[in-house]
Short mmCIF file of C-alpha atoms in Angstrom, two decimals:
data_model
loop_
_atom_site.label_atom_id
_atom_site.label_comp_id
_atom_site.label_asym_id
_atom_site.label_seq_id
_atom_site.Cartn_x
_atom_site.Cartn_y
_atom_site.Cartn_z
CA UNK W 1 -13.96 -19.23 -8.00
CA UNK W 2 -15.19 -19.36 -4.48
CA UNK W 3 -12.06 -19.18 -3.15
CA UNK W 4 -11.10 -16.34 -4.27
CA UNK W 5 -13.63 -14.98 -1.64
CA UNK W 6 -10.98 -15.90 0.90
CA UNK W 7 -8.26 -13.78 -0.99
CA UNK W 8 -8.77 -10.10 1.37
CA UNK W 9 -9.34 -12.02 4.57
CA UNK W 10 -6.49 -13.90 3.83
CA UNK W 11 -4.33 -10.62 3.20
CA UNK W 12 -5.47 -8.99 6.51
CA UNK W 13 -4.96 -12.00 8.58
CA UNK W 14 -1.33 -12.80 7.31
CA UNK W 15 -0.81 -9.40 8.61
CA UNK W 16 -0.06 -10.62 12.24
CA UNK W 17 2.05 -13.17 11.79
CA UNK W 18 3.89 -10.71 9.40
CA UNK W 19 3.89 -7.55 12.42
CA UNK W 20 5.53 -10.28 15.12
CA UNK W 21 8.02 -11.54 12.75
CA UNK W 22 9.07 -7.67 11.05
CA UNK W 23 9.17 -7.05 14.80
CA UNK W 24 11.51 -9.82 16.07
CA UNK W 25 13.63 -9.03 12.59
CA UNK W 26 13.94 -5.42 14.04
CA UNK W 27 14.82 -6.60 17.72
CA UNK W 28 17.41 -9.08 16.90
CA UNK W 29 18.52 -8.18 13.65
CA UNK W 30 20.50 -4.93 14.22
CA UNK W 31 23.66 -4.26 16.81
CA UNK W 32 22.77 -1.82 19.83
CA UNK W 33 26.22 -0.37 19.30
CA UNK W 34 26.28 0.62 15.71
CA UNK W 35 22.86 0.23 14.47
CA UNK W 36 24.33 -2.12 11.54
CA UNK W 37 22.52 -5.07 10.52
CA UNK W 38 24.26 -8.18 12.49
CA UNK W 39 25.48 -11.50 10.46
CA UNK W 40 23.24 -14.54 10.45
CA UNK W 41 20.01 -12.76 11.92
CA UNK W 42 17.31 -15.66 10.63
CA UNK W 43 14.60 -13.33 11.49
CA UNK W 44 15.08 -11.45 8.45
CA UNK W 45 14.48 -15.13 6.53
CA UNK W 46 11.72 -15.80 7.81
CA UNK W 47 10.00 -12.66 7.64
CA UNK W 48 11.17 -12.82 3.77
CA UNK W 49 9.85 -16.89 3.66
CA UNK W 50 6.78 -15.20 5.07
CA UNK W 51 6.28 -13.09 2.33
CA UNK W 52 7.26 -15.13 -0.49
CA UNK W 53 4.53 -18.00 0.90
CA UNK W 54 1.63 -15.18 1.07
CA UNK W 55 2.91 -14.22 -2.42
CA UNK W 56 2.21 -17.75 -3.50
CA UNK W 57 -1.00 -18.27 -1.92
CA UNK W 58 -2.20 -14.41 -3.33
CA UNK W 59 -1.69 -15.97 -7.17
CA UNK W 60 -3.63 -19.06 -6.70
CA UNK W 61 -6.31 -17.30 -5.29
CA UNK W 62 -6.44 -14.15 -8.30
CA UNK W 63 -5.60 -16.62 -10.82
CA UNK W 64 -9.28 -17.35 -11.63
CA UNK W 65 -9.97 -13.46 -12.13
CA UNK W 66 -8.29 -13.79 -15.20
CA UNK W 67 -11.75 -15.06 -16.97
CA UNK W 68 -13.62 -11.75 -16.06
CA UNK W 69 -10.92 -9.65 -18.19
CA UNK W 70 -14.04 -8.42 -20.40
CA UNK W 71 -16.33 -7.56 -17.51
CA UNK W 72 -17.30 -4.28 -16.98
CA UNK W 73 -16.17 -1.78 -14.34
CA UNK W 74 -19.39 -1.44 -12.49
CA UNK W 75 -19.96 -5.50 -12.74
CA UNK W 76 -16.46 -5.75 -10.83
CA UNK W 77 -16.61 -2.89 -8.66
CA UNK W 78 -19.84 -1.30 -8.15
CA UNK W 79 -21.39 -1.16 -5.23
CA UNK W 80 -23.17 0.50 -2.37
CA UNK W 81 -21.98 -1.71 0.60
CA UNK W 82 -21.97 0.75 3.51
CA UNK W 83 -18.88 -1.57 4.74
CA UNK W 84 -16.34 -0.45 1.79
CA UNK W 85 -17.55 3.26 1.59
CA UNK W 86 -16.76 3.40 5.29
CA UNK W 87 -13.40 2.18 4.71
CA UNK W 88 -12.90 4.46 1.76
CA UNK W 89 -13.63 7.36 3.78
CA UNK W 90 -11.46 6.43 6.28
CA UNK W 91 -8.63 6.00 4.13
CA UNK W 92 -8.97 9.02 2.47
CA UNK W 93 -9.41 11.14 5.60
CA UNK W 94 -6.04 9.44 6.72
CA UNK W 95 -4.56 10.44 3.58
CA UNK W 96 -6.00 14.12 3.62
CA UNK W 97 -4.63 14.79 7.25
CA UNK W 98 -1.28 12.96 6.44
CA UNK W 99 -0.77 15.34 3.66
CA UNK W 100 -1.40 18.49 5.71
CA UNK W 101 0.63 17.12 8.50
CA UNK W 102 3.43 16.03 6.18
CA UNK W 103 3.11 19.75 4.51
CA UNK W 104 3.44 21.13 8.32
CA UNK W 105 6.66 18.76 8.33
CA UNK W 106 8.26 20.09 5.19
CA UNK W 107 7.41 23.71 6.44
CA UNK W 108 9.01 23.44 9.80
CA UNK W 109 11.61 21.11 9.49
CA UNK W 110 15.21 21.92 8.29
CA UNK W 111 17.31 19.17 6.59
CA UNK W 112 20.92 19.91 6.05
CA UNK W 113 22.44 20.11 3.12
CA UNK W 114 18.71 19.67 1.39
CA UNK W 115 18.22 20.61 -1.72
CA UNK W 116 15.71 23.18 -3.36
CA UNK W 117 14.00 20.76 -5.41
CA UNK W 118 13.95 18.03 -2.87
CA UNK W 119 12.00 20.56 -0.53
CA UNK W 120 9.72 21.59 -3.61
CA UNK W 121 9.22 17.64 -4.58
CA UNK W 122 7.74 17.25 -0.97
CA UNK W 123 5.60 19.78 -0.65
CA UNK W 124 3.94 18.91 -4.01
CA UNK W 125 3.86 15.45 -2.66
CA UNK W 126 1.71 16.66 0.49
CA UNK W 127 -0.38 19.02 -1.70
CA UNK W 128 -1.06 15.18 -4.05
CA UNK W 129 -1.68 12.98 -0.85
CA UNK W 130 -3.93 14.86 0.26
CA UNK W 131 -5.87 15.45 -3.61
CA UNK W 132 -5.37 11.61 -3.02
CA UNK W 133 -7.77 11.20 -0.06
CA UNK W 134 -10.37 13.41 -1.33
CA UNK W 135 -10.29 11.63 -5.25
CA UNK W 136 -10.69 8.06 -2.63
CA UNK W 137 -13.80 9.32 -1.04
CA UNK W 138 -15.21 10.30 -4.34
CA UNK W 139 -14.24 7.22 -6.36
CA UNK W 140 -16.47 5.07 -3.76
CA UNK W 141 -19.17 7.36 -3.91
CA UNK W 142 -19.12 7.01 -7.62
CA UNK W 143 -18.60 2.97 -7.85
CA UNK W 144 -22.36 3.24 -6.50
CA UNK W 145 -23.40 4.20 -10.09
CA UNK W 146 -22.55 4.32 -13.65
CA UNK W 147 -18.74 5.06 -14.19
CA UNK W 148 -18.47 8.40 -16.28
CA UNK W 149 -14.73 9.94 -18.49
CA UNK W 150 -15.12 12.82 -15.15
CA UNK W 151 -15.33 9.86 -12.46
CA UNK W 152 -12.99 7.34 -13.86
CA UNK W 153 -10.18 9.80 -13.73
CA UNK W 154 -10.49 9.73 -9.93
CA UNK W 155 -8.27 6.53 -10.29
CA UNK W 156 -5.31 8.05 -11.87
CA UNK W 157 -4.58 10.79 -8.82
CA UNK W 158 -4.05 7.73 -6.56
CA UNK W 159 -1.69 6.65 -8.93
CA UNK W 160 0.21 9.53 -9.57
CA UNK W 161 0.37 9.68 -5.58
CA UNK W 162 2.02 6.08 -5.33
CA UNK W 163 4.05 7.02 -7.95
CA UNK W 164 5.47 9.99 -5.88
CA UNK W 165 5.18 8.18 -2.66
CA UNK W 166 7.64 5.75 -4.24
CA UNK W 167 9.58 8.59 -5.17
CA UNK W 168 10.19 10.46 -2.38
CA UNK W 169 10.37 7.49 0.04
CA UNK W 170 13.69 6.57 -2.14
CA UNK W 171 15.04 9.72 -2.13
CA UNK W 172 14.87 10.18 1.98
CA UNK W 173 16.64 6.33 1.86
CA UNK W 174 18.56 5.39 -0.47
CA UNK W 175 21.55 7.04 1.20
CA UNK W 176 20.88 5.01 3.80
CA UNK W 177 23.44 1.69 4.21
CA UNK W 178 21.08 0.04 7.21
CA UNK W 179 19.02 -1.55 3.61
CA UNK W 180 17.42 -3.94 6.13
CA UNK W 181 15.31 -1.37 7.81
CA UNK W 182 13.52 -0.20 5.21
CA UNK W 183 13.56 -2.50 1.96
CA UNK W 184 10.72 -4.12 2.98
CA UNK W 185 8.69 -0.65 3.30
CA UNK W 186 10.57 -0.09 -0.81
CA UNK W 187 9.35 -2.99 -2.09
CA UNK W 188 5.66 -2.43 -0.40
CA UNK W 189 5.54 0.89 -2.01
CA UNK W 190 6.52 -0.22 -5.37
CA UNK W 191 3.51 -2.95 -4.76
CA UNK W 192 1.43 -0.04 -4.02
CA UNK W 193 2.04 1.54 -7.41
CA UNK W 194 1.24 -1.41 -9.33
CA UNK W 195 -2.12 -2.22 -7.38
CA UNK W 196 -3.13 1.35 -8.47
CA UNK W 197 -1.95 1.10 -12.04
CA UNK W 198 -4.16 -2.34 -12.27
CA UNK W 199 -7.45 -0.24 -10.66
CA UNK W 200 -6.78 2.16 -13.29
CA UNK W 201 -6.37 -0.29 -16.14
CA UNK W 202 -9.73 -1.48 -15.22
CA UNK W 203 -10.89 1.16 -16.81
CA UNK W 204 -8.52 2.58 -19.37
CA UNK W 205 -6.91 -0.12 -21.38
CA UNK W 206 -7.32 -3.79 -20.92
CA UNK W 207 -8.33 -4.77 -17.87
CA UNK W 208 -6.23 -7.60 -15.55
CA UNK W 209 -8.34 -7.76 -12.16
CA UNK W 210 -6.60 -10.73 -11.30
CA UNK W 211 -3.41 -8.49 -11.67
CA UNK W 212 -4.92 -5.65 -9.68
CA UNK W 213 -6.18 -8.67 -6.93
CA UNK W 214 -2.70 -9.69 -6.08
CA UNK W 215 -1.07 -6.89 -6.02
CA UNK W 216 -3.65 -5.33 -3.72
CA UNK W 217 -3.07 -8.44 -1.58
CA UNK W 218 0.84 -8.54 -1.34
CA UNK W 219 0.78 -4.83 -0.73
CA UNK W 220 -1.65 -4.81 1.89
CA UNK W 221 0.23 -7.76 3.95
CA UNK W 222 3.86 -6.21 3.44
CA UNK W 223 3.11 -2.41 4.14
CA UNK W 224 1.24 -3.61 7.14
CA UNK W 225 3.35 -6.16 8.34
CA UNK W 226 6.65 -3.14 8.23
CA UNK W 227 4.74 -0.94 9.67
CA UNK W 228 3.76 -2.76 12.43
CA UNK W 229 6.55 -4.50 12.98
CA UNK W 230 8.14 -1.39 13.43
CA UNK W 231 6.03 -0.04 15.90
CA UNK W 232 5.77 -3.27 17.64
CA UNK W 233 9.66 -3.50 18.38
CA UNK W 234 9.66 0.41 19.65
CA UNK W 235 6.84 -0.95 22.43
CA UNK W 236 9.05 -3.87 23.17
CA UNK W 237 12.46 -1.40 23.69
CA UNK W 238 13.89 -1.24 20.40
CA UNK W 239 16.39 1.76 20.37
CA UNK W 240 18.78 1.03 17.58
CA UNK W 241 17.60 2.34 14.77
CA UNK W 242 15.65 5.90 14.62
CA UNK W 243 13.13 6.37 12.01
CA UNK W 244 12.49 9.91 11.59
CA UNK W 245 8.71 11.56 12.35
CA UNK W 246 8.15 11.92 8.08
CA UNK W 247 9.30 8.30 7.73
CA UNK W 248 6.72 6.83 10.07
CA UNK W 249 4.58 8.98 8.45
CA UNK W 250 5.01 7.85 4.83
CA UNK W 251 4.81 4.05 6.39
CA UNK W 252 1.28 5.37 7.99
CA UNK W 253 -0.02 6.77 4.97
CA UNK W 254 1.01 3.42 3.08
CA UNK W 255 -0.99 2.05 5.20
CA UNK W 256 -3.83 3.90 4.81
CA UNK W 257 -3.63 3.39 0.79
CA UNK W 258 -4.12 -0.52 1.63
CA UNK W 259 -6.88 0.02 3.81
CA UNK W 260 -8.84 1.59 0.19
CA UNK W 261 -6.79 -1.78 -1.74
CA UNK W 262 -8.40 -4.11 0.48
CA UNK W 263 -11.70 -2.55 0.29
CA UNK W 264 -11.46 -2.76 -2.98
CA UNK W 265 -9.81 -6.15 -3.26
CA UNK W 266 -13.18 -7.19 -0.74
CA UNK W 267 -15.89 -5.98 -3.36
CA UNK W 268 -13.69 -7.85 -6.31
CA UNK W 269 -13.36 -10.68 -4.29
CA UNK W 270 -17.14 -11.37 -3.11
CA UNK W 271 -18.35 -10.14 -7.13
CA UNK W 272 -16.24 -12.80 -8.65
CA UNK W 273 -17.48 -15.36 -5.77
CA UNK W 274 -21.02 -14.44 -6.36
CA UNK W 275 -23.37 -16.30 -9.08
CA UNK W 276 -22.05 -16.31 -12.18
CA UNK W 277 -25.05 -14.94 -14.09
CA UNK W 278 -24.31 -11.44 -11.96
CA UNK W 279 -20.77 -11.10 -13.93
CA UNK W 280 -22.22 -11.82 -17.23
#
């Protein structure tokens, strides 16, 4: 059980070697001409092997959080570290000034041939991101004392966020044939939904924190890792492809949902290391 103490380091660490090698996929893997992924990149592989290896390492590490299923919320995830409520408000003032700046976006920016209810689905998705950041801010304050019916519900507006981050981040790409340049981002979000529905199953339904540990963990490492990797290759003179202003966006506010995960995934992490007698 100790180790699982090393899962959120572990995460956050994997996240550099996962920025250089998203980065090097991005510089090599794409023709300057067309912008069209070119044949036999191995970047791409070993980004992917990357992944796949962290995904391994993630399970071994959650797998003994599968004997605190009957714990109780505040055993697992109360606290009044200073550290985490820090990061919580910094991921929910992220979120809260992404959503403005993402409703500014929507306002002034015209897409052709958009449709009326593509416009209306991202405005309501600004108007959620940013409920998100403030229901993130209070959800830490309130993992400092007894979980109430009023407080608990402050997990399900994070996930009905993810689920319309996920949403909206496949409508602006799935038109797209360049699938290389933003799968990886995809499959991170649909990470990011699960990690949320496993916080809130911690307190309605049965809880699975070794469920919500892991897929906190991947989440954290992939949305990073793209994001980076991203910017990374722009600093080193990438100019093939040309992600627009909302996309980068969406990646930073991804981001700043796995900054609360790992938080999160940090108090879980040293609780179930801790003395067993504090878990019982």
């Amino acid at each position: 059980m100790k180790m699982t103490k090393v899962l959120p380091i572990l995460a956050v660490a994997l996240c550099v070697p996962g920025v250089v090698l998203r980065a090097l996929h991005m510089l090599n893997g794409f023709d300057i001409a067309t912008g069209l992924p070119t044949v036999g990149d191995a970047w791409i592989w070993y980004f992917t092997m990357l992944l796949v290896a962290s995904a391994v390492a993630y399970a071994i590490l959650a797998a003994p959080l599968r004997t605190k299923k009957s714990v109780p919320f505040e055993q697992l995830l109360g606290t009044e570290s200073t550290g985490f409520r820090m990061a919580a408000v910094i991921a929910g003032l992220l979120l809260f000034a992404g959503g403005l700046f993402y409703l500014y976006l929507t306002i002034t920016t015209v897409e052709e041939d958009a449709a009326g209810w593509a416009r209306a689905l991202e405005i309501a998705y600004s108007a959620v991101t940013v409920a998100c950041g403030i229901c993130m801010v209070a959800l830490a304050r309130a993992q400092g004392s007894e979980m109430t019916a009023q407080s608990a519900m402050l997990t399900l507006v994070p996930l009905l966020w993810s689920c319309l981050h996920l949403l909206v981040n496949y409508r602006m790409t799935c038109v797209d044939p360049i699938l290389a340049s933003f799968a990886f981002g995809l499959v991170a979000d649909v990470l990011v939904v699960l990690a949320f529905y496993h916080l809130a199953r911690l307190l309605y339904g049965k809880p699975r924190p070794a469920a919500f540990a892991f897929f906190s963990a991947i989440a954290t490492t992939m949305a990073v890792s793209d994001l980076g990797g991203v910017g990374l290759s722009s600093l080193m003179g990438m100019s093939t492809l040309d992600w627009s202003a909302k996309m980068l966006l969406r990646g930073g506010l991804s981001v700043a949902a796995c900054v609360f995960l790992a938080a999160e995934l940090a108090i879980l992490c040293g609780k179930a290391a801790a003395p067993a007698q504090e878990l019982e």
